[in-house]
Coordinates of C-alpha atoms in Angstrom, one line a residue:
M28 CA 5.5 -23.1 -0.6
N29 CA 5.1 -23.7 -4.3
P30 CA 7.5 -21.6 -6.4
I31 CA 5.1 -18.8 -7.2
S32 CA 4.5 -18.1 -3.6
S33 CA 8.1 -18.1 -2.9
R34 CA 9.1 -15.3 -5.6
L35 CA 6.1 -13.6 -3.8
T36 CA 7.3 -13.5 -0.7
S37 CA 11.3 -12.3 -1.6
A38 CA 9.7 -9.6 -3.9
S39 CA 8.2 -8.0 -0.8
L40 CA 9.4 -5.3 1.4
L41 CA 7.3 -6.5 4.5
P42 CA 4.4 -8.5 5.1
I43 CA 1.1 -6.7 4.9
P44 CA -2.1 -8.5 6.6
H45 CA -4.7 -7.7 4.2
T46 CA -7.4 -9.3 2.2
I47 CA -6.6 -8.5 -1.4
S48 CA -3.6 -6.8 -2.9
L49 CA -3.5 -5.7 -6.6
I50 CA -1.4 -4.5 -9.3
S51 CA -2.2 -2.2 -12.4
A52 CA -0.7 -3.6 -15.4
M53 CA -0.8 -1.2 -18.8
S54 CA -1.3 -3.2 -21.8
F55 CA -1.2 -2.0 -25.2
S56 CA 0.5 -3.9 -28.4
S57 CA 3.9 -3.4 -29.5
S58 CA 5.2 -2.2 -32.6
S59 CA 8.5 -1.7 -34.1
S60 CA 9.4 0.0 -37.5
K61 CA 12.2 -1.8 -39.6
S62 CA 12.4 1.1 -42.0
L63 CA 15.5 3.0 -42.6
K64 CA 14.2 6.5 -43.3
V65 CA 15.9 9.6 -42.1
P66 CA 13.6 10.6 -38.9
T67 CA 12.4 14.2 -39.2
F68 CA 12.8 16.9 -36.6
K69 CA 9.5 16.2 -34.8
E70 CA 10.2 12.6 -34.8
E71 CA 13.5 13.3 -33.4
D72 CA 12.2 15.5 -30.8
E73 CA 9.2 13.2 -30.0
Q74 CA 12.3 10.3 -29.6
E75 CA 14.3 12.5 -27.1
K76 CA 11.2 13.2 -24.8
L77 CA 10.2 9.3 -24.8
R78 CA 14.4 8.3 -24.0
Q79 CA 13.5 11.5 -21.1
V80 CA 10.8 9.4 -19.7
L81 CA 12.1 6.3 -20.1
K82 CA 15.2 7.5 -18.3
Y83 CA 13.3 8.8 -15.4
H84 CA 11.0 6.0 -15.1
N85 CA 14.3 3.4 -14.7
Q86 CA 16.3 5.7 -12.3
T87 CA 13.3 5.9 -10.1
K88 CA 12.8 2.5 -9.2
H89 CA 13.2 0.9 -6.0
S90 CA 15.2 -2.2 -5.6
F91 CA 16.4 -4.7 -2.9
T92 CA 19.8 -3.0 -3.4
N93 CA 19.3 0.6 -4.0
Y94 CA 16.4 3.1 -3.5
A95 CA 15.3 6.0 -5.9
R96 CA 17.1 9.3 -5.0
G97 CA 15.5 11.0 -2.5
P98 CA 16.1 13.3 1.1
R99 CA 18.1 11.5 3.4
G100 CA 15.9 12.9 5.8
L101 CA 12.9 14.9 6.5
D102 CA 13.5 19.0 7.0
W103 CA 10.2 19.7 9.0
A104 CA 11.4 23.2 9.1
N105 CA 11.0 23.7 5.6
Q106 CA 7.7 21.1 5.1
P107 CA 5.7 22.8 2.2
N108 CA 2.3 24.4 3.0
P109 CA -0.2 22.2 2.0
F110 CA -2.6 24.9 1.1
R111 CA -2.1 27.1 -1.6
R112 CA -3.6 31.1 -1.8
Y113 CA -3.8 33.7 -3.9
L114 CA -3.3 36.5 -1.3
S115 CA -5.4 39.9 -2.0
S116 CA -7.8 38.0 -4.3
P117 CA -11.5 38.5 -3.4
L118 CA -12.7 35.0 -1.5
L119 CA -15.9 33.6 -2.4
P120 CA -17.0 31.3 0.7
L121 CA -19.2 28.0 -0.3
L122 CA -21.5 26.3 1.7
H123 CA -20.3 23.9 4.2
H124 CA -23.6 21.6 4.1
D125 CA -26.2 20.1 1.6
S126 CA -28.9 22.7 1.0
G127 CA -31.7 20.2 -0.4
H128 CA -29.4 17.8 -2.1
D129 CA -30.9 14.3 -1.1
S130 CA -27.4 12.0 -1.6
V131 CA -28.3 8.8 -3.3
L132 CA -27.4 5.2 -2.1
Y133 CA -23.9 4.4 -3.2
S134 CA -25.1 1.0 -4.0
S135 CA -27.3 3.2 -6.7
L136 CA -24.1 5.5 -8.0
F137 CA -22.8 3.1 -10.7
D138 CA -26.8 2.6 -12.0
S139 CA -27.3 5.5 -14.5
S140 CA -31.0 5.3 -14.2
S141 CA -31.0 5.8 -10.5
L142 CA -29.0 9.4 -10.4
P143 CA -30.8 12.5 -10.5
P144 CA -31.9 14.2 -13.2
P145 CA -29.0 17.6 -13.7
K146 CA -29.2 20.1 -11.3
P147 CA -28.6 23.8 -12.2
I148 CA -25.4 25.6 -11.8
S149 CA -25.7 27.3 -8.3
L150 CA -24.0 28.5 -5.0
S151 CA -25.4 25.2 -3.7
T152 CA -24.5 22.8 -6.2
I153 CA -21.1 24.0 -6.7
S154 CA -20.3 23.9 -2.8
H155 CA -21.6 20.3 -3.2
L156 CA -19.1 19.3 -6.0
F157 CA -16.4 20.4 -4.2
L158 CA -17.1 19.4 -0.4
H159 CA -17.4 16.0 -1.7
S160 CA -14.4 16.0 -4.2
L161 CA -11.4 18.1 -3.2
A162 CA -12.3 19.9 0.2
L163 CA -11.1 18.8 3.9
S164 CA -13.1 15.8 5.2
A165 CA -11.5 16.0 8.8
W166 CA -8.5 17.1 11.0
K167 CA -6.6 14.7 13.2
T168 CA -4.9 15.2 16.2
T169 CA -2.9 13.8 18.7
G170 CA -0.7 15.2 21.6
A171 CA 0.8 18.7 19.8
S172 CA 0.1 17.6 16.3
T173 CA -2.7 18.4 14.2
W174 CA -3.0 17.8 10.4
P175 CA -5.8 17.7 7.7
L176 CA -7.6 15.0 5.6
R177 CA -8.9 15.6 2.2
V178 CA -11.7 13.7 0.6
N179 CA -9.4 13.0 -2.3
P180 CA -6.6 10.3 -1.5
S181 CA -2.7 11.6 -2.0
S182 CA 0.4 10.1 -1.2
G183 CA 1.5 10.9 2.1
N184 CA -1.4 13.1 2.8
L185 CA 0.9 15.9 1.0
H186 CA -1.7 16.7 -1.5
P187 CA 0.3 18.5 -4.9
T188 CA -3.2 18.8 -6.6
E189 CA -4.7 22.2 -7.3
A190 CA -8.1 23.1 -8.8
Y191 CA -9.2 25.8 -10.6
L192 CA -13.2 26.5 -11.6
I193 CA -13.7 28.2 -15.0
S194 CA -17.3 29.1 -15.1
P195 CA -19.9 31.2 -16.3
P196 CA -21.7 33.5 -13.9
I197 CA -23.4 31.9 -10.7
P198 CA -26.3 33.0 -9.4
S199 CA -25.7 34.2 -5.6
L200 CA -21.7 34.1 -6.2
S201 CA -20.6 35.8 -9.2
H202 CA -22.8 37.9 -11.8
L203 CA -19.8 37.8 -13.9
P204 CA -18.2 34.8 -15.7
F205 CA -14.6 34.0 -13.9
V206 CA -12.0 32.1 -13.2
A207 CA -11.6 31.1 -9.4
H208 CA -8.8 28.9 -7.5
Y209 CA -10.3 26.6 -5.1
A210 CA -9.2 27.0 -1.5
P211 CA -9.9 23.6 0.4
K212 CA -9.1 25.0 3.9
E213 CA -11.7 27.4 3.8
H214 CA -13.8 25.7 1.3
S215 CA -14.0 29.1 -0.7
L216 CA -13.0 30.4 -3.9
E217 CA -10.2 32.8 -4.6
V218 CA -11.4 34.8 -7.9
R219 CA -8.1 35.3 -10.0
A220 CA -10.3 37.0 -13.1
N221 CA -13.0 38.0 -14.9
L222 CA -13.9 36.7 -18.4
P223 CA -15.3 37.6 -21.4
S224 CA -19.0 37.3 -21.4
S225 CA -18.9 35.5 -25.0
F226 CA -16.3 32.7 -23.8
F227 CA -18.9 30.2 -22.4
P228 CA -21.9 30.6 -25.0
E229 CA -19.6 30.5 -27.9
F230 CA -17.8 27.2 -27.0
F231 CA -19.9 25.2 -24.3
P232 CA -23.0 24.0 -24.0
E233 CA -25.7 25.6 -21.4
N234 CA -25.2 24.8 -17.9
S235 CA -21.6 23.7 -18.3
F236 CA -18.2 24.9 -16.8
L237 CA -14.7 23.9 -16.5
I238 CA -12.4 22.4 -13.6
G239 CA -8.5 23.0 -14.4
V240 CA -6.4 20.4 -12.6
S241 CA -2.5 21.5 -11.9
S242 CA 0.0 20.0 -9.7
I243 CA 3.1 21.5 -7.2
F244 CA 5.6 18.9 -7.5
W245 CA 7.7 20.1 -4.7
R246 CA 4.9 19.1 -2.0
E247 CA 5.8 15.3 -2.9
A248 CA 9.3 15.8 -3.7
W249 CA 9.9 17.5 -0.3
K250 CA 9.4 13.8 1.2
Y251 CA 10.1 11.4 -1.8
G252 CA 12.6 12.9 -4.0
E253 CA 12.8 12.0 -7.3
R254 CA 10.1 9.2 -7.5
A255 CA 7.5 12.0 -6.8
F256 CA 6.4 12.6 -10.3
R257 CA 4.7 9.2 -10.3
Y258 CA 2.8 9.8 -7.3
C259 CA 1.6 13.4 -8.1
N260 CA 0.0 11.8 -11.6
H261 CA -1.5 9.2 -9.0
D262 CA -3.2 12.0 -7.2
V263 CA -4.3 13.7 -10.7
G264 CA -6.1 10.3 -11.4
H265 CA -8.0 10.5 -7.7
A266 CA -9.1 13.9 -8.2
I267 CA -10.7 13.1 -11.6
A268 CA -12.3 10.1 -10.1
A269 CA -13.5 12.1 -7.1
L270 CA -14.9 14.9 -9.2
A271 CA -16.7 12.6 -11.5
V272 CA -18.2 10.7 -8.8
A273 CA -19.6 14.0 -7.0
A274 CA -20.6 15.3 -10.4
G275 CA -22.7 11.9 -11.2
E276 CA -24.5 12.7 -7.9
L277 CA -25.8 15.8 -9.3
G278 CA -26.8 14.8 -12.8
W279 CA -23.7 16.0 -14.2
E280 CA -21.2 14.3 -16.3
L281 CA -17.5 15.1 -16.5
K282 CA -15.2 14.6 -19.3
L283 CA -11.2 15.4 -19.8
L284 CA -11.0 18.0 -22.9
D285 CA -7.3 16.6 -24.1
G286 CA -7.1 18.4 -27.4
L287 CA -5.7 21.7 -25.7
G288 CA -2.3 21.6 -24.9
S289 CA -0.3 22.2 -21.6
D290 CA 0.6 25.7 -22.7
D291 CA -3.0 26.6 -23.5
L292 CA -4.0 25.2 -20.0
N293 CA -1.3 27.3 -18.3
V294 CA -2.6 30.4 -19.7
L295 CA -6.4 29.6 -19.0
M296 CA -5.4 29.1 -15.1
N297 CA -2.8 31.6 -15.1
L298 CA -0.4 29.4 -13.1
P299 CA 2.3 30.5 -10.8
E300 CA 5.8 30.3 -12.1
V301 CA 7.7 32.2 -8.8
P302 CA 9.4 30.5 -7.2
E303 CA 10.2 28.2 -10.0
I304 CA 10.0 24.9 -7.9
E305 CA 6.9 26.0 -6.5
S306 CA 5.6 26.3 -9.6
E307 CA 2.4 24.5 -10.5
H308 CA 2.6 21.8 -13.7
P309 CA -0.8 22.0 -15.8
D310 CA -2.2 18.8 -16.0
C311 CA -5.9 18.9 -17.3
L312 CA -8.9 20.4 -18.2
L313 CA -12.2 19.0 -17.3
L314 CA -15.9 19.4 -18.9
V315 CA -18.8 19.4 -16.5
F316 CA -22.0 19.3 -18.4
P317 CA -25.6 18.0 -17.8
K318 CA -26.2 14.5 -18.2
G319 CA -28.8 13.8 -21.0
G320 CA -31.7 12.4 -19.4
G321 CA -32.4 9.9 -21.9
R322 CA -31.9 12.1 -24.9
D323 CA -28.8 12.2 -26.9
V324 CA -25.6 14.1 -26.0
V325 CA -23.3 15.0 -28.3
I326 CA -21.2 17.7 -27.6
N327 CA -18.8 19.5 -30.5
I328 CA -15.7 20.5 -28.8
D329 CA -14.0 23.4 -31.1
Y330 CA -10.3 23.0 -30.0
K331 CA -9.0 25.2 -32.4
G332 CA -11.4 28.1 -31.5
I333 CA -11.3 27.7 -27.6
A334 CA -7.4 27.4 -27.7
S335 CA -7.5 30.6 -30.2
A336 CA -9.8 32.6 -27.9
I337 CA -7.5 31.2 -24.6
R338 CA -4.3 32.6 -26.2
E339 CA -5.5 36.1 -27.6
G340 CA -8.2 37.2 -24.7
F341 CA -6.9 35.4 -21.4
T342 CA -3.1 37.1 -21.6
S343 CA -5.0 40.2 -21.2
L344 CA -6.7 40.0 -18.4
E345 CA -7.0 41.7 -15.1
W346 CA -5.5 38.7 -12.9
K347 CA -6.0 39.1 -9.2
G348 CA -3.4 37.7 -6.1
T349 CA -0.2 36.7 -5.4
P350 CA 0.7 32.9 -4.9
N351 CA 1.9 32.5 -1.3
V352 CA 5.3 30.9 -0.7
L353 CA 5.2 27.2 0.3
S354 CA 8.7 26.6 1.9
K355 CA 11.1 28.9 3.0
E356 CA 14.0 26.6 1.3
H357 CA 14.0 23.8 -1.3
L358 CA 15.9 21.0 -2.5
C359 CA 15.6 21.1 -6.1
W360 CA 15.2 17.3 -8.2
D361 CA 15.9 18.2 -11.5
I362 CA 15.1 15.0 -13.3
I363 CA 11.0 15.6 -12.5
H364 CA 11.1 19.3 -13.9
K365 CA 13.1 17.8 -17.2
T366 CA 10.5 14.8 -17.3
A367 CA 7.5 17.1 -16.8
E368 CA 8.4 19.4 -19.6
A369 CA 9.0 16.2 -22.1
V370 CA 5.3 15.1 -21.1
K371 CA 3.8 18.6 -21.7
K372 CA 0.8 17.7 -24.4
P373 CA 0.7 19.7 -27.4
S374 CA -2.4 20.8 -29.0
L375 CA -4.4 18.5 -30.8
V376 CA -4.0 18.5 -34.6
S377 CA -7.3 18.3 -35.5
N378 CA -9.8 21.0 -35.4
S379 CA -12.5 19.7 -33.0
S380 CA -13.8 16.7 -31.3
L381 CA -17.4 15.2 -30.2
I382 CA -18.0 13.9 -26.8
D383 CA -21.1 11.5 -27.5
A384 CA -22.4 11.2 -23.8
S385 CA -25.5 9.0 -25.3
C386 CA -23.2 5.9 -25.1
F387 CA -22.3 6.1 -21.5
R388 CA -23.8 3.7 -19.5
G389 CA -23.9 2.0 -15.8
S390 CA -22.0 -0.8 -14.2
G391 CA -23.2 -4.6 -13.9
V392 CA -24.5 -5.6 -10.7
V393 CA -23.2 -8.8 -8.7
S394 CA -24.5 -8.3 -5.3
R395 CA -26.0 -5.3 -3.9
S396 CA -26.5 -6.4 -0.7
S397 CA -22.6 -6.0 -0.2
Y398 CA -22.9 -2.9 0.7
K399 CA -23.8 -0.9 3.8
E400 CA -26.7 1.6 3.8
L401 CA -24.8 4.6 3.1
T402 CA -25.1 7.2 0.8
V403 CA -22.6 8.7 -2.0
S404 CA -21.9 11.6 0.2
Q405 CA -21.3 9.5 3.5
V406 CA -18.9 7.3 1.5
V407 CA -16.7 9.9 0.1
R408 CA -16.4 12.2 3.0
M409 CA -15.5 9.2 5.4
R410 CA -12.9 7.7 2.9
R411 CA -9.9 7.2 4.4
S412 CA -6.5 5.6 3.7
A413 CA -5.8 2.5 5.9
V414 CA -2.2 2.6 7.9
D415 CA -2.3 -0.9 8.7
M416 CA -4.5 -3.9 8.4
D417 CA -5.9 -6.5 10.7
G418 CA -4.8 -9.7 9.2
V419 CA -8.1 -11.3 10.1
T420 CA -10.8 -9.6 7.9
F421 CA -12.5 -11.8 5.7
I422 CA -15.0 -10.9 2.5
D423 CA -17.3 -12.9 0.9
K424 CA -16.4 -13.6 -2.8
S425 CA -19.8 -12.2 -3.9
A426 CA -18.6 -8.8 -2.6
F427 CA -15.1 -9.1 -4.1
Y428 CA -16.8 -10.0 -7.5
Q429 CA -18.8 -6.9 -7.2
M430 CA -15.9 -4.6 -6.3
L431 CA -14.2 -5.7 -9.2
M432 CA -17.2 -5.2 -11.6
H433 CA -17.1 -1.9 -10.8
C434 CA -13.5 -1.7 -11.7
L435 CA -14.3 -2.1 -15.7
P436 CA -14.1 0.8 -17.7
S437 CA -17.4 -0.6 -19.9
G438 CA -19.2 -1.3 -16.7
S439 CA -20.3 -5.0 -17.0
S440 CA -18.6 -6.7 -20.4
T441 CA -15.1 -8.0 -21.4
K442 CA -14.7 -4.7 -24.1
G443 CA -12.1 -2.2 -23.0
E444 CA -14.1 1.0 -23.5
Q445 CA -14.3 3.6 -21.0
L446 CA -17.9 4.2 -20.6
A447 CA -18.9 3.8 -17.0
L448 CA -18.4 5.9 -14.1
P449 CA -15.7 7.3 -13.4
F450 CA -13.9 5.8 -16.1
R451 CA -15.9 7.7 -19.0
A452 CA -14.3 11.0 -17.9
L453 CA -10.9 9.9 -19.5
S454 CA -10.1 11.0 -23.2
W455 CA -8.5 7.8 -24.5
D456 CA -11.3 5.5 -25.7
C457 CA -10.0 2.0 -24.3
A458 CA -9.0 0.9 -21.1
E459 CA -4.6 0.7 -20.8
V460 CA -4.8 -0.9 -17.1
H461 CA -5.3 -4.4 -15.7
L462 CA -5.1 -5.5 -12.4
A463 CA -3.2 -8.6 -11.1
L464 CA -4.8 -9.5 -7.2
F465 CA -3.0 -11.3 -4.9
V466 CA -5.9 -12.8 -2.6
H467 CA -5.5 -13.6 1.0
R468 CA -8.9 -13.8 2.7
V469 CA -11.7 -14.0 0.0
S470 CA -14.3 -16.4 1.3
G471 CA -15.3 -19.3 -1.5
L472 CA -12.0 -18.1 -3.5
P473 CA -8.7 -20.2 -3.0
K474 CA -5.3 -18.0 -2.3
G475 CA -3.4 -16.9 -5.0
L476 CA -2.6 -14.8 -7.8
Y477 CA -5.4 -13.7 -10.4
F478 CA -5.8 -11.4 -12.7
L479 CA -8.5 -8.8 -13.9
V480 CA -8.2 -8.0 -17.7
R481 CA -9.9 -4.7 -18.5
N482 CA -9.4 -4.8 -22.0
E483 CA -9.6 -8.0 -23.5
D484 CA -8.1 -7.1 -26.7
H485 CA -4.7 -7.2 -24.8
L486 CA -5.2 -10.6 -23.2
G487 CA -3.0 -12.2 -25.9
D488 CA -0.3 -10.0 -25.2
L489 CA -0.4 -10.2 -21.7
K490 CA -0.2 -14.2 -22.1
R491 CA 3.0 -13.8 -24.3
A492 CA 4.7 -11.2 -21.9
M493 CA 3.9 -13.1 -18.7
R494 CA 5.2 -16.4 -17.2
S495 CA 4.2 -19.6 -19.5
E496 CA 3.5 -21.7 -16.5
F497 CA 0.4 -19.5 -15.6
E498 CA -2.7 -21.2 -15.9
W499 CA -5.5 -18.4 -17.3
R500 CA -8.1 -20.4 -15.8
R501 CA -11.3 -19.1 -15.0
P502 CA -12.5 -19.4 -11.4
D503 CA -15.6 -21.6 -10.5
G504 CA -18.8 -19.8 -10.1
F505 CA -18.0 -16.5 -11.3
P506 CA -19.9 -13.9 -13.1
E507 CA -19.5 -14.5 -17.2
D508 CA -19.0 -11.1 -17.9
L509 CA -16.4 -10.3 -15.4
P510 CA -12.8 -11.4 -17.3
L511 CA -11.2 -12.5 -13.8
Y512 CA -8.4 -15.3 -14.5
M513 CA -6.5 -17.5 -11.8
L514 CA -2.6 -17.6 -12.7
A515 CA -1.5 -19.7 -9.6
E516 CA -2.4 -20.7 -6.5
G517 CA -0.4 -20.0 -3.8
D518 CA -0.2 -20.4 0.1
G519 CA -0.4 -16.9 0.7
C520 CA 1.2 -13.8 -0.4
F521 CA 2.9 -10.5 0.6
S522 CA 2.1 -7.4 -1.0
L523 CA 3.6 -6.7 -4.2
G524 CA 4.0 -3.1 -6.1
M525 CA 2.0 -2.3 -9.5
V526 CA 3.2 -3.6 -13.0
A527 CA 2.7 -1.8 -15.9
R528 CA 3.2 -2.4 -19.8
F529 CA 3.5 0.6 -21.1
E530 CA 6.5 2.0 -23.6
P531 CA 4.3 1.1 -26.8
V532 CA 1.5 3.3 -26.1
M533 CA 4.0 6.2 -25.8
R534 CA 5.6 5.1 -29.5
E535 CA 2.1 5.3 -30.8
K536 CA 0.8 8.6 -28.9
G537 CA 3.3 10.4 -27.5
A538 CA 5.3 11.1 -24.5
W539 CA 2.3 12.7 -23.0
M540 CA 0.8 9.6 -22.5
Y541 CA 3.1 8.8 -19.6
P542 CA 1.2 10.6 -16.7
R543 CA -2.1 9.5 -18.1
L544 CA -1.2 5.9 -17.6
F545 CA -0.4 7.0 -14.1
W546 CA -3.8 8.7 -13.8
E547 CA -5.9 5.6 -15.2
T548 CA -4.4 3.9 -12.1
G549 CA -5.6 6.6 -10.0
V550 CA -9.0 6.5 -11.4
V551 CA -9.0 2.8 -10.5
G552 CA -7.5 3.3 -7.2
Q553 CA -10.4 5.9 -6.2
V554 CA -12.9 3.4 -7.2
L555 CA -11.5 0.6 -5.0
Y556 CA -11.1 3.2 -2.1
L557 CA -15.0 3.9 -2.3
E558 CA -16.0 0.3 -3.0
A559 CA -14.0 -0.8 0.4
H560 CA -15.6 2.0 2.5
A561 CA -19.0 1.0 1.1
M562 CA -18.6 -2.5 2.1
G563 CA -17.6 -1.6 5.7
I564 CA -13.4 -2.4 4.9
S565 CA -10.9 0.2 4.0
A566 CA -8.0 0.2 1.8
T567 CA -4.9 2.2 0.9
G568 CA -3.0 3.1 -2.3
I569 CA 1.0 2.4 -2.0
G570 CA 3.5 3.7 -4.4
C571 CA 6.7 2.8 -2.7
Y572 CA 7.6 -0.6 -3.7
F573 CA 10.1 -2.6 -5.6
D574 CA 9.8 -2.6 -9.1
D575 CA 11.9 -4.9 -10.9
P576 CA 11.4 -8.2 -8.4
V577 CA 7.5 -7.6 -9.0
H578 CA 8.7 -8.1 -13.2
E579 CA 10.3 -10.8 -12.2
V580 CA 7.6 -12.6 -10.2
L581 CA 5.3 -12.2 -13.3
G582 CA 7.7 -12.9 -15.7
I583 CA 8.1 -9.7 -17.2
K584 CA 11.4 -9.2 -19.0
D585 CA 11.1 -5.9 -20.9
S586 CA 9.8 -2.3 -20.9
S587 CA 6.4 -3.7 -22.3
F588 CA 4.9 -3.8 -19.0
Q589 CA 6.5 -1.5 -16.1
S590 CA 5.6 -1.2 -12.5
L591 CA 3.1 1.6 -11.5
Y592 CA 0.8 1.5 -8.6
H593 CA 0.2 -0.8 -5.8
F594 CA -3.1 -1.2 -3.6
T595 CA -4.1 -3.1 -0.7
V596 CA -8.2 -3.8 0.8
G597 CA -8.8 -4.9 3.9
G598 CA -9.9 -4.4 7.6
P599 CA -8.2 -1.2 9.1
V600 CA -6.3 -1.0 12.3
L601 CA -7.7 2.4 13.8
D602 CA -5.1 4.4 16.2
K603 CA -7.1 5.0 19.3
R604 CA -4.4 7.9 20.4
I605 CA -5.6 10.0 17.4
M606 CA -8.9 11.8 18.0
T607 CA -11.0 13.1 15.0
L608 CA -12.3 16.6 14.8
P609 CA -14.7 18.2 12.0
A610 CA -13.4 19.3 8.8
Y611 CA -15.0 22.8 9.2
P612 CA -14.4 25.4 10.8
G613 CA -11.3 23.1 11.8
P614 CA -8.8 24.0 14.7
T615 CA -8.8 27.7 15.5
S616 CA -4.5 27.7 15.5
D617 CA -2.9 27.9 12.1
V618 CA -1.6 24.8 10.2

């Protein structure tokens, strides 16, 4: 065994038999100031927020000798209810079937020319959007236990993510503009309030609507303790990607509106705050709008006007419904809430911003034949997180290259612009995430450590930050526009954690970028989930890993890179004791 393989073995918790393991790494140029000027109050405040984020990240690392703080056991009597409901709010049922929507083949999803023209907003299309992004996908049962699965992935299947539809009137659903909470168990909308009729025409293009996303930290913290904040933000990224893919199938685009502050989002969604530990943290707001159909689509977002309308008009709305209680008793992890406060997004300083959808593009094609003849709808609803891998499944290197091509933010180039589906949903211009891949069973590709540079502007920084003995050699016969490098050959590796370089980007932009880096890894993870299932294999995301041992493997010695997410792709082992039931209507007993 060579030295690299030896380090990989020692850095692993357990040998996990799989085809590919990958590590996400954030990259950005570091900077330091030698100025001796006295910091302003605002600068001191930003520095304090960054200190809190770094404290949280370091305190929640796992190591060989110490785990991040968590519960010593699972309090099953107080497991949080996975479904938030607003008691007494009007319930609008959505359709449980695809009414008149011909799903495109998954292999065509990333080809912009193959997607359908935009469909109108209707009961049918809104139903389709949620059914293929955030709805239940199945129920599982064995013995006396029954539990639901969802279309969007979640750490531990605990699902901290909540979604809110903010919409103009929708035929057959509501004759007034409204805010509604999405209830996945019922596949229904709970109307929270009706909006002023002028809100959408004044600020948003025709046939567009908004989706707000929030997180209930307690759902993850119940099992994972202090590390739960990381996992909640992985899940925000999963949800963004799931919504972007479902919207794309309807001829819609989706974009993160990051110019509004967390306080604005809190008012817009009227997020519940009592009991405090079950409160929802405002994560993001997404604009869904029709694809341009070949025409230039440039949308001006008047952030100042929108924020003013929210603050002046939404607080006086008649809000309906009382949030249900999720647990009788709680265990508070104070550092999560302190960190969540530190990363809240301030409002954008500029008054407006442009969304230029004319530059959006499709992804490159290496091996369309690697995909099964499955539609987008079939793939997204069959997605599962594998609990074990068979240790024998191989994939061809052309399939491997195709999977990585769809992980490129620009679609088919070495530049880092986020222009391809679903990465163009994100608000920061260029990718910060890179993938270190430990290849085990890819036919035609030597085993070893590889690196996909998703933004080649960071290549020099990556080389300087990692081990000097790494080769950085391009594999033989790979696609020229795929920025994949071989770092070291090995005799086989075990699964490793995620690695990120992240402190400088928070110094440049603010501590609020901390969760967004996790969102980007979640978007990449959802692409890998779908790619694996579309090729007839499986995948799973892993947030529980040893942090600093991974840094040692790659030669990372400071906080310029830190561990964020881990992913494994391979042939799944199915548990034949577990029976699958339809998502809807689901079991008759209450869960």
